[in-house]
Tab-separated table of C-alpha atoms in Angstrom:
chain	number	residue	atom	x	y	z
A	11	MET	CA	80.619	65.479	39.983
A	12	ASN	CA	82.206	68.337	41.742
A	13	VAL	CA	84.519	71.180	41.101
A	14	TYR	CA	88.320	70.252	42.191
A	15	SER	CA	89.810	73.697	40.990
A	16	GLU	CA	88.859	76.624	38.672
A	17	THR	CA	90.049	79.725	37.355
A	18	VAL	CA	88.613	82.667	35.369
A	19	VAL	CA	90.497	83.411	32.372
A	20	TRP	CA	90.806	87.130	31.167
A	21	SER	CA	93.589	86.891	29.018
A	22	ALA	CA	92.333	84.350	26.232
A	23	PRO	CA	93.695	82.883	23.270
A	24	ALA	CA	92.640	84.565	19.978
A	25	GLU	CA	89.699	82.241	19.052
A	26	LEU	CA	88.182	82.533	22.392
A	27	ALA	CA	88.790	86.163	22.920
A	28	SER	CA	85.027	87.201	22.651
A	29	GLU	CA	84.129	84.626	25.191
A	30	ALA	CA	86.518	86.201	27.932
A	31	PRO	CA	86.419	86.401	30.778
A	32	TYR	CA	85.392	82.804	30.995
A	33	GLN	CA	85.546	80.371	33.592
A	34	LEU	CA	87.792	76.836	33.549
A	35	VAL	CA	87.069	73.907	35.755
A	36	LEU	CA	88.662	70.628	36.557
A	37	VAL	CA	86.071	68.481	37.678
A	38	ASN	CA	86.145	65.243	39.700
A	39	ASP	CA	84.112	62.354	38.158
A	40	ASN	CA	84.383	59.034	39.761
A	41	GLY	CA	88.086	59.398	40.142
A	42	ALA	CA	88.699	60.905	36.861
A	43	ARG	CA	89.163	64.491	36.203
A	44	THR	CA	87.944	66.563	33.164
A	45	MET	CA	88.789	69.939	32.159
A	46	GLY	CA	85.965	71.907	30.855
A	47	ARG	CA	84.425	75.498	30.782
A	48	VAL	CA	81.545	76.867	32.837
A	49	ARG	CA	77.976	77.747	31.886
A	50	GLY	CA	75.569	79.752	33.993
A	51	GLU	CA	76.770	80.736	37.597
A	52	ARG	CA	80.352	81.169	38.632
A	53	LEU	CA	81.600	77.932	40.491
A	54	GLN	CA	83.791	77.484	43.243
A	55	ILE	CA	85.898	74.567	44.700
A	56	GLY	CA	83.558	71.674	45.868
A	57	ASP	CA	80.300	72.906	43.983
A	58	ASN	CA	78.522	70.019	42.523
A	59	VAL	CA	78.085	70.113	38.803
A	60	ARG	CA	76.470	68.407	35.868
A	61	LEU	CA	77.769	67.954	32.362
A	62	ASP	CA	75.645	70.627	30.196
A	63	ALA	CA	76.973	69.513	26.763
A	64	VAL	CA	79.784	68.340	24.821
A	65	GLU	CA	80.445	70.747	21.729
A	66	ASP	CA	83.353	70.291	19.541
A	67	GLY	CA	85.078	68.017	22.084
A	68	VAL	CA	84.781	70.640	24.829
A	69	HIS	CA	82.876	69.733	27.933
A	70	PHE	CA	80.665	72.351	29.246
A	71	PHE	CA	79.810	72.003	33.001
A	72	ARG	CA	76.832	73.924	35.102
A	73	LYS	CA	76.217	74.185	38.604
A	74	THR	CA	73.472	71.760	40.341
A	75	SER	CA	71.547	72.629	43.455
B	25	MET	CA	132.899	75.214	33.547
B	26	GLY	CA	132.850	78.173	31.435
B	27	VAL	CA	129.665	80.200	31.330
B	28	GLY	CA	128.183	82.909	28.890
B	29	LYS	CA	124.933	84.685	28.526
B	30	THR	CA	123.252	87.581	26.439
B	31	ARG	CA	121.250	89.993	28.278
B	32	PHE	CA	117.368	88.750	28.214
B	33	GLY	CA	115.030	91.299	26.732
B	34	ALA	CA	112.968	91.909	23.736
B	35	PHE	CA	115.390	92.532	20.932
B	36	ALA	CA	113.889	93.568	17.532
B	37	ASP	CA	117.317	93.254	15.719
B	38	ARG	CA	118.382	90.150	17.119
B	39	ASP	CA	117.762	86.618	15.472
B	40	LEU	CA	117.977	83.251	17.463
B	41	ARG	CA	121.155	82.427	15.873
B	42	SER	CA	123.025	85.816	16.810
B	43	LEU	CA	121.808	85.483	20.257
B	44	ALA	CA	122.882	81.509	20.714
B	45	VAL	CA	126.446	82.276	18.928
B	46	GLU	CA	126.953	85.117	21.181
B	47	ALA	CA	126.307	82.965	24.535
B	48	VAL	CA	128.208	80.198	22.932
B	49	ALA	CA	131.255	82.413	22.107
B	50	ALA	CA	131.315	84.013	25.640
B	51	ALA	CA	131.172	80.682	27.272
B	52	LEU	CA	134.170	79.280	25.208
B	53	ALA	CA	136.043	82.552	26.028
B	54	ASP	CA	135.360	82.216	29.566
B	55	ALA	CA	136.757	78.506	29.638
B	56	GLY	CA	139.693	79.587	27.642
B	57	LEU	CA	138.975	77.122	24.964
B	58	GLU	CA	138.679	77.282	20.945
B	59	ALA	CA	135.739	75.877	19.113
B	60	GLY	CA	137.783	73.270	17.780
B	61	ALA	CA	138.034	71.767	21.305
B	62	VAL	CA	134.309	70.997	21.493
B	63	GLU	CA	133.539	67.320	21.075
B	64	ALA	CA	129.701	67.558	21.240
B	65	PHE	CA	127.237	70.379	20.964
B	66	TYR	CA	123.777	70.235	23.026
B	67	LEU	CA	121.230	72.777	22.013
B	68	GLY	CA	117.884	73.567	24.392
B	69	ASN	CA	115.267	75.008	22.480
B	70	PHE	CA	111.563	74.787	23.093
B	71	ALA	CA	109.827	76.385	19.766
B	72	GLY	CA	112.379	77.773	17.397
B	73	PRO	CA	110.716	76.182	14.402
B	74	SER	CA	107.378	77.797	15.477
B	75	PHE	CA	108.937	81.121	16.391
B	76	THR	CA	111.271	81.704	13.736
B	77	GLY	CA	110.252	79.306	10.930
B	78	GLN	CA	113.666	77.575	11.164
B	79	SER	CA	114.222	73.845	12.076
B	80	HIS	CA	117.555	71.858	12.422
B	81	LEU	CA	118.613	74.203	15.068
B	82	ALA	CA	121.534	72.552	16.903
B	83	PRO	CA	123.847	72.154	13.564
B	84	TYR	CA	122.534	75.736	12.500
B	85	VAL	CA	123.694	77.449	15.762
B	86	ALA	CA	126.974	75.214	15.933
B	87	GLY	CA	128.022	75.944	12.651
B	88	ALA	CA	127.662	79.514	13.138
B	89	ALA	CA	129.664	79.342	16.244
B	90	GLY	CA	132.695	77.318	14.437
B	91	ILE	CA	131.624	74.098	15.815
B	92	THR	CA	131.479	71.328	13.209
B	93	GLY	CA	132.352	67.725	12.701
B	94	VAL	CA	130.653	66.790	15.967
B	95	PRO	CA	127.345	65.589	17.306
B	96	ALA	CA	124.939	68.564	17.456
B	97	THR	CA	121.358	68.051	18.479
B	98	ARG	CA	118.376	69.912	19.651
B	99	TYR	CA	116.512	68.719	22.917
B	100	GLU	CA	112.983	69.793	23.502
B	101	ALA	CA	111.432	69.601	26.833
B	102	ALA	CA	108.991	72.714	27.009
B	103	CYS	CA	110.682	75.106	29.582
B	104	ALA	CA	112.903	72.618	30.631
B	105	SER	CA	114.716	72.379	27.059
B	106	SER	CA	117.775	73.412	28.152
B	107	GLY	CA	117.765	71.581	31.557
B	108	ALA	CA	117.460	68.336	29.561
B	109	ALA	CA	119.891	69.264	27.292
B	110	PHE	CA	122.310	70.070	30.172
B	111	HIS	CA	121.553	66.735	31.767
B	112	ALA	CA	122.190	64.817	28.477
B	113	ALA	CA	125.643	66.802	28.082
B	114	TRP	CA	126.478	65.912	31.783
B	115	GLN	CA	125.700	62.289	31.343
B	116	ALA	CA	128.045	61.988	28.158
B	117	VAL	CA	131.230	63.788	30.090
B	118	ALA	CA	130.329	62.051	33.335
B	119	ALA	CA	130.431	58.608	31.248
B	120	GLY	CA	133.627	59.450	29.656
B	121	ILE	CA	132.440	59.740	26.294
B	122	HIS	CA	133.152	63.293	25.914
B	123	ASP	CA	135.845	65.515	27.720
B	124	VAL	CA	134.758	68.879	26.469
B	125	VAL	CA	131.028	69.887	25.352
B	126	VAL	CA	128.896	72.902	24.932
B	127	VAL	CA	125.413	73.226	26.115
B	128	CYS	CA	123.387	76.099	24.779
B	129	GLY	CA	120.068	77.138	25.464
B	130	VAL	CA	118.065	79.919	23.302
B	131	GLU	CA	114.564	81.112	22.579
B	132	LYS	CA	113.543	84.049	20.396
B	133	MET	CA	110.116	84.736	21.264
B	134	THR	CA	109.139	88.534	20.879
B	135	SER	CA	108.868	88.200	17.130
B	136	GLN	CA	105.507	86.873	17.141
B	137	PRO	CA	102.382	88.652	18.636
B	138	THR	CA	101.472	88.147	22.187
B	139	ALA	CA	98.251	85.868	20.994
B	140	ARG	CA	100.520	83.715	18.720
B	141	VAL	CA	103.164	83.286	21.620
B	142	ALA	CA	100.285	82.043	23.917
B	143	GLU	CA	99.482	79.646	21.381
B	144	ILE	CA	102.875	78.337	20.818
B	145	LEU	CA	103.351	78.103	24.480
B	146	ALA	CA	100.189	76.159	25.119
B	147	MET	CA	101.666	73.310	23.076
B	148	ALA	CA	103.762	72.469	26.039
B	149	GLY	CA	100.461	71.373	27.623
B	150	ASP	CA	97.882	68.709	26.586
B	151	VAL	CA	96.598	70.581	23.671
B	152	SER	CA	93.346	68.419	23.019
B	153	ALA	CA	92.596	68.235	26.884
B	154	GLU	CA	93.940	71.515	27.837
B	155	ALA	CA	94.391	74.296	25.226
B	156	HIS	CA	91.376	72.972	23.272
B	157	PRO	CA	88.710	73.725	26.044
B	158	GLY	CA	90.496	77.214	26.655
B	159	ALA	CA	93.277	76.753	29.228
B	160	THR	CA	96.397	79.142	28.537
B	161	PHE	CA	99.505	78.319	30.495
B	162	PRO	CA	98.759	81.065	33.017
B	163	ALA	CA	95.024	79.359	33.420
B	164	ILE	CA	96.894	75.998	34.226
B	165	PHE	CA	98.888	77.458	37.113
B	166	ALA	CA	95.926	79.431	38.101
B	167	MET	CA	94.132	76.297	38.745
B	168	ILE	CA	97.178	74.826	40.626
B	169	ALA	CA	97.319	78.015	42.717
B	170	ARG	CA	93.542	77.829	43.338
B	171	ARG	CA	93.824	74.421	44.888
B	172	HIS	CA	97.068	75.136	46.935
B	173	MET	CA	94.987	78.119	48.398
B	174	TYR	CA	92.152	75.946	49.195
B	175	GLN	CA	94.194	73.022	50.719
B	176	TYR	CA	96.935	75.041	52.549
B	177	GLY	CA	95.588	78.460	52.985
B	178	THR	CA	98.006	79.963	50.690
B	179	THR	CA	97.539	83.698	50.350
B	180	ARG	CA	97.354	86.227	47.339
B	181	GLU	CA	99.795	88.287	49.470
B	182	GLN	CA	102.372	85.338	49.641
B	183	MET	CA	102.623	85.095	45.945
B	184	ALA	CA	102.512	88.718	45.605
B	185	ALA	CA	105.823	88.805	48.010
B	186	VAL	CA	107.563	86.289	45.727
B	187	ALA	CA	106.887	88.911	42.624
B	188	VAL	CA	108.209	91.805	44.801
B	189	LYS	CA	111.276	90.085	45.680
B	190	ASN	CA	112.142	88.869	42.290
B	191	HIS	CA	111.484	92.229	40.731
B	192	ALA	CA	113.806	93.749	43.310
B	193	ASN	CA	116.504	91.130	42.732
B	194	ALA	CA	116.645	91.881	39.108
B	195	LEU	CA	117.391	95.545	39.707
B	196	THR	CA	121.121	94.546	40.187
B	197	ASN	CA	121.363	91.711	37.677
B	198	PRO	CA	123.046	93.252	34.591
B	199	PHE	CA	121.654	90.518	32.517
B	200	ALA	CA	117.989	90.889	33.407
B	201	HIS	CA	115.211	91.849	31.051
B	202	LEU	CA	112.941	93.906	33.453
B	203	LYS	CA	114.379	96.519	36.097
B	204	LYS	CA	111.217	97.719	37.905
B	205	ALA	CA	110.700	97.715	41.558
B	206	ILE	CA	107.185	96.909	42.627
B	207	THR	CA	105.417	97.127	45.861
B	208	LEU	CA	103.037	94.414	47.242
B	209	GLU	CA	100.043	96.629	46.653
B	210	GLN	CA	100.930	97.006	42.794
B	211	ALA	CA	101.361	93.165	42.579
B	212	LEU	CA	98.048	92.644	44.173
B	213	ALA	CA	96.166	94.944	42.169
B	214	GLY	CA	97.814	93.772	38.929
B	215	LYS	CA	95.687	93.136	35.692
B	216	PRO	CA	94.028	90.050	36.010
B	217	ILE	CA	95.313	87.280	33.646
B	218	ALA	CA	93.716	83.814	35.239
B	219	GLU	CA	92.408	84.391	38.515
B	220	PRO	CA	93.957	84.440	41.159
B	221	LEU	CA	96.980	85.300	38.793
B	222	THR	CA	97.828	88.919	37.715
B	223	ILE	CA	100.426	90.031	35.381
B	224	TYR	CA	102.827	90.343	38.341
B	225	ASP	CA	102.591	86.597	39.007
B	226	CYS	CA	103.594	85.710	35.552
B	227	SER	CA	106.925	85.245	33.942
B	228	LEU	CA	108.300	87.545	30.880
B	229	VAL	CA	108.327	86.693	27.157
B	230	SER	CA	111.867	87.282	26.389
B	231	ASP	CA	114.775	86.760	23.899
B	232	GLY	CA	117.960	85.382	24.931
B	233	ALA	CA	120.539	82.575	25.047
B	234	ALA	CA	122.732	81.047	27.732
B	235	ALA	CA	125.625	78.439	27.434
B	236	VAL	CA	128.002	76.630	29.552
B	237	VAL	CA	131.089	74.663	28.595
B	238	LEU	CA	131.253	71.338	30.622
B	239	ALA	CA	134.730	69.642	30.958
B	240	ALA	CA	135.594	66.346	32.507
B	241	ARG	CA	138.554	68.286	34.167
B	242	PRO	CA	136.550	70.720	36.734
B	243	ASN	CA	137.581	74.182	36.885
B	244	GLY	CA	136.116	76.501	39.477
B	245	VAL	CA	132.579	74.800	39.643
B	246	ARG	CA	131.693	71.359	39.748
B	247	VAL	CA	128.505	69.410	39.183
B	248	LEU	CA	127.733	67.585	42.506
B	249	GLY	CA	124.425	66.094	41.344
B	250	CYS	CA	122.095	66.486	38.256
B	251	ALA	CA	118.833	64.430	37.546
B	252	GLN	CA	115.782	64.610	35.276
B	253	THR	CA	112.560	62.973	35.942
B	254	SER	CA	109.019	62.926	33.910
B	255	ASP	CA	105.438	63.127	35.012
B	256	TYR	CA	102.147	63.316	33.039
B	257	VAL	CA	101.742	66.105	30.770
B	258	ALA	CA	98.064	66.873	31.406
B	259	LEU	CA	97.058	68.470	34.752
B	260	GLU	CA	93.902	66.086	34.847
B	261	LYS	CA	96.188	63.023	34.942
B	262	LYS	CA	97.783	64.007	38.297
B	263	ALA	CA	96.361	62.915	41.794
B	264	ASP	CA	97.181	66.263	43.497
B	265	ILE	CA	97.859	69.360	41.275
B	266	THR	CA	99.479	71.034	44.460
B	267	SER	CA	102.423	68.556	43.830
B	268	LEU	CA	105.358	68.564	41.455
B	269	PRO	CA	106.280	64.780	41.867
B	270	ALA	CA	108.872	65.139	39.065
B	271	VAL	CA	110.625	68.037	40.893
B	272	LYS	CA	110.628	66.051	44.241
B	273	ALA	CA	112.040	62.972	42.547
B	274	SER	CA	114.672	64.700	40.608
B	275	ALA	CA	115.718	66.721	43.796
B	276	ALA	CA	115.939	63.600	45.706
B	277	LYS	CA	118.310	61.914	42.997
B	278	ALA	CA	120.378	65.089	42.793
B	279	TYR	CA	120.768	65.414	46.613
B	280	GLN	CA	121.589	61.539	46.846
B	281	MET	CA	124.430	61.898	44.194
B	282	ALA	CA	125.725	65.145	45.818
B	283	GLY	CA	125.639	63.514	49.211
B	284	LEU	CA	123.744	66.401	50.441
B	285	SER	CA	120.535	67.413	52.097
B	286	ALA	CA	118.221	70.119	51.348
B	287	ARG	CA	119.425	72.121	54.451
B	288	GLU	CA	123.094	72.170	53.105
B	289	ILE	CA	122.100	74.244	49.993
B	290	ASP	CA	123.067	77.964	50.362
B	291	PHE	CA	121.051	79.217	47.506
B	292	ALA	CA	118.657	78.352	44.660
B	293	GLU	CA	117.591	79.376	41.050
B	294	VAL	CA	114.227	78.053	40.759
B	295	HIS	CA	111.475	78.015	37.974
B	296	ASP	CA	109.132	80.606	38.998
B	297	CYS	CA	107.308	80.733	35.624
B	298	PHE	CA	104.521	81.600	37.905
B	299	THR	CA	104.810	82.759	41.589
B	300	ILE	CA	102.962	79.697	42.731
B	301	ALA	CA	105.631	77.469	41.070
B	302	GLU	CA	108.325	79.119	43.313
B	303	ILE	CA	106.433	78.608	46.277
B	304	ILE	CA	105.574	74.838	45.417
B	305	ALA	CA	109.327	74.396	44.417
B	306	MET	CA	110.371	75.411	48.049
B	307	GLU	CA	108.033	72.283	49.218
B	308	GLU	CA	109.346	69.828	46.558
B	309	LEU	CA	113.089	70.896	46.695
B	310	GLY	CA	112.491	70.003	50.557
B	311	PHE	CA	113.317	73.476	51.813
B	312	CYS	CA	110.112	73.373	53.666
B	313	ALA	CA	107.426	71.042	54.525
B	314	LYS	CA	104.573	70.409	51.970
B	315	GLY	CA	101.879	73.227	52.209
B	316	GLU	CA	104.227	75.802	53.853
B	317	GLY	CA	105.835	76.819	50.713
B	318	GLY	CA	103.589	80.271	50.948
B	319	PRO	CA	104.758	81.561	54.225
B	320	PHE	CA	108.289	79.911	53.713
B	321	ALA	CA	108.699	81.718	50.221
B	322	ALA	CA	107.112	85.055	51.590
B	323	SER	CA	109.602	84.969	54.538
B	324	LEU	CA	112.597	85.374	52.380
B	325	ALA	CA	114.588	83.173	54.892
B	326	MET	CA	116.585	81.491	51.912
B	327	ALA	CA	118.436	83.301	48.837
B	328	VAL	CA	116.082	82.054	46.188
B	329	ASN	CA	116.107	83.597	42.591
B	330	ARG	CA	118.692	86.266	43.367
B	331	SER	CA	118.980	86.602	39.599
B	332	GLY	CA	115.328	88.173	39.409
B	333	GLY	CA	114.259	84.501	38.303
B	334	LEU	CA	111.833	83.911	35.267
B	335	LYS	CA	109.723	86.856	36.417
B	336	ALA	CA	112.136	89.554	36.175
B	337	LYS	CA	115.366	88.395	34.814
B	338	GLY	CA	113.315	87.019	31.965
B	339	HIS	CA	112.092	83.807	30.736
B	340	PRO	CA	113.322	82.941	27.061
B	341	VAL	CA	111.914	79.195	27.934
B	342	GLY	CA	114.623	77.364	25.733
B	343	ALA	CA	117.249	79.274	27.678
B	344	THR	CA	116.210	79.212	31.003
B	345	GLY	CA	117.758	76.143	32.234
B	346	VAL	CA	121.061	76.807	31.262
B	347	ALA	CA	120.904	80.374	32.306
B	348	GLN	CA	119.773	79.254	35.845
B	349	ILE	CA	122.909	76.827	35.694
B	350	ALA	CA	125.018	79.720	34.441
B	351	ASP	CA	123.910	82.091	37.235
B	352	VAL	CA	124.522	79.364	40.119
B	353	ALA	CA	128.119	78.906	38.559
B	354	LEU	CA	128.602	82.731	38.663
B	355	GLN	CA	127.763	82.983	42.091
B	356	ILE	CA	129.885	80.098	43.376
B	357	ARG	CA	132.850	81.647	41.407
B	358	GLY	CA	132.233	84.787	43.353
B	359	GLU	CA	131.713	86.752	39.917
B	360	ALA	CA	128.170	87.907	40.322
B	361	HIS	CA	129.319	91.401	40.346
B	362	GLY	CA	126.783	93.617	41.801
B	363	TRP	CA	124.619	90.908	43.031
B	364	GLN	CA	126.912	88.345	44.538
B	365	LEU	CA	125.504	86.655	47.352
B	366	PRO	CA	127.612	86.226	50.689
B	367	LYS	CA	127.259	82.704	51.138
B	368	ALA	CA	127.474	80.615	47.869
B	369	ARG	CA	129.332	77.496	48.171
B	370	VAL	CA	126.824	74.967	47.123
B	371	GLY	CA	123.834	76.302	44.882
B	372	LEU	CA	120.735	74.404	43.108
B	373	ALA	CA	119.039	75.038	39.841
B	374	GLN	CA	115.427	73.715	39.194
B	375	ASN	CA	114.214	73.858	35.766
B	376	LEU	CA	110.371	72.835	34.982
B	377	GLY	CA	109.022	71.791	31.826
B	378	GLY	CA	105.138	72.601	31.273
B	379	SER	CA	103.008	72.111	34.365
B	380	GLY	CA	105.556	69.596	35.813
B	381	ALA	CA	105.888	66.938	32.987
B	382	THR	CA	109.906	67.510	32.736
B	383	SER	CA	112.124	68.287	35.680
B	384	VAL	CA	115.695	68.769	35.899
B	385	VAL	CA	117.395	69.564	39.104
B	386	THR	CA	121.362	70.270	39.157
B	387	ILE	CA	123.456	70.838	42.189
B	388	LEU	CA	126.745	72.677	41.867
B	389	GLY	CA	129.689	73.488	44.150
B	390	ALA	CA	132.976	74.656	44.129
B	391	ALA	CA	135.711	72.648	42.529
C-alpha cells in the first residue's frame, strides 16, 4: 500500500475542528483506492503505508519503514 | 437568447426567490417577451432546501415570476445544476417540443454559517467515502492539485497566477462579487485551507441568480453545441484524478455538434471552483496538451474567465452554469460593457459538478 495523493486540511468541518490540521491520504491498495486519515508522521506521495485502524468506518493509515 | 443576472455577493436582505425573480424578469425584458410566452421553466439549484428550508423550488420561483401553467422543474447536479438545467432546456427546444423556455440558476448560500455551508457543499461528493473521513471540497481538489504537481510539475506559482488574473478580471465586471486586486505574493502567502491550496485558490461563497431565455428562433446568439456527461462521484473510483474525463467527453461532443475544434474558440468561461480546476479544464477542453495546463493557464495566452470566474465573480453554485452562459452571450453580443473582449465571435462555457461527476460544455456563436 502506498500514498497516491495527500493533503493537510486546515479548514475542517465542525466535528473535526479539534483535529485540524490533519492529513488525508488517498491510498493505492492492489488497484483499489481508499481515502483515510493519517496517524503519526506526515506522508508524501509514494510513501508506503499500512492500515493502522478502522474506527467508525474511517480508515487510519500509518507510515511503514 | 435573452439574458438576465443579479449581481453576485453576500446579500443579507435578499432571499432565494427574490434573486431568481430579478434574473428571470431581466432575461424576459432582454428578450422582449412577457412571462405568458414561456412554455417551460427550468431551474438549476444545488441545495436550496438545505440552505433555505424551502423545497419545490421551480414552481415556487416560476409563480413569483408570473410563469404558471407550464412544466416547471428543478435540476440538481451539484455545482453544474444550472448547466444541467440549460442542457435539458436546450434539448427540448432543439427537439421542437418548446419554442420559448426560461432557464434560471440560483443559490442563496450566505444565510448559513461557514461550517454549515461546507457541510452542505460536501454533499456534492460521496459523503460516506469522502466527507466522513474528513474531506472537504477544498481537500478533494487539494489532492487533485498535489497529484497534478507530482505528475506534471505544475507549480504553486501557476495556480496563484490564475487567481491573480481572475481577481484582476472581476474589477471591471459590474456583476462580480469581489473587487480586489491581488499580487502573486499575496496569493502564495494566503491562509492555508487544504495544502497546497490557500484561500486564494478557492472560489467564493455567494448569493446570486442568472437566467436565459432560449428560443427556437435565434436572436443575436446561437447555441452551436451543448453536451452533458457524467463520471463517478467519488475521487477514489477514478483511474487518474488529474483528469476530468467527463469534461473531455462533453467537450468532444459539443465541438462535434458545432463543427469546430478547440483552436477555433475565441474565449471561454470555465469552472474555476479552485485554481487547479481551471488548469485542468485547459487540458480537457483541448486548449493545451495534457499536463501543460499549468504553464498554459499562467501564460494568459487565451481569454479565460474574463468575468472574473468563480474565484472573483462569485460562485452561487446553482447559478454558476447559467451565469457562465449569460456572460459568454453578452461578450458575443458586444454588450459586456467595461469588460468586452476584442475578439468574441465563438465562446465556450464549461460547468463542473462535484469533483467531475457532472460536466456540461456549451458553445455559443453569433446568430
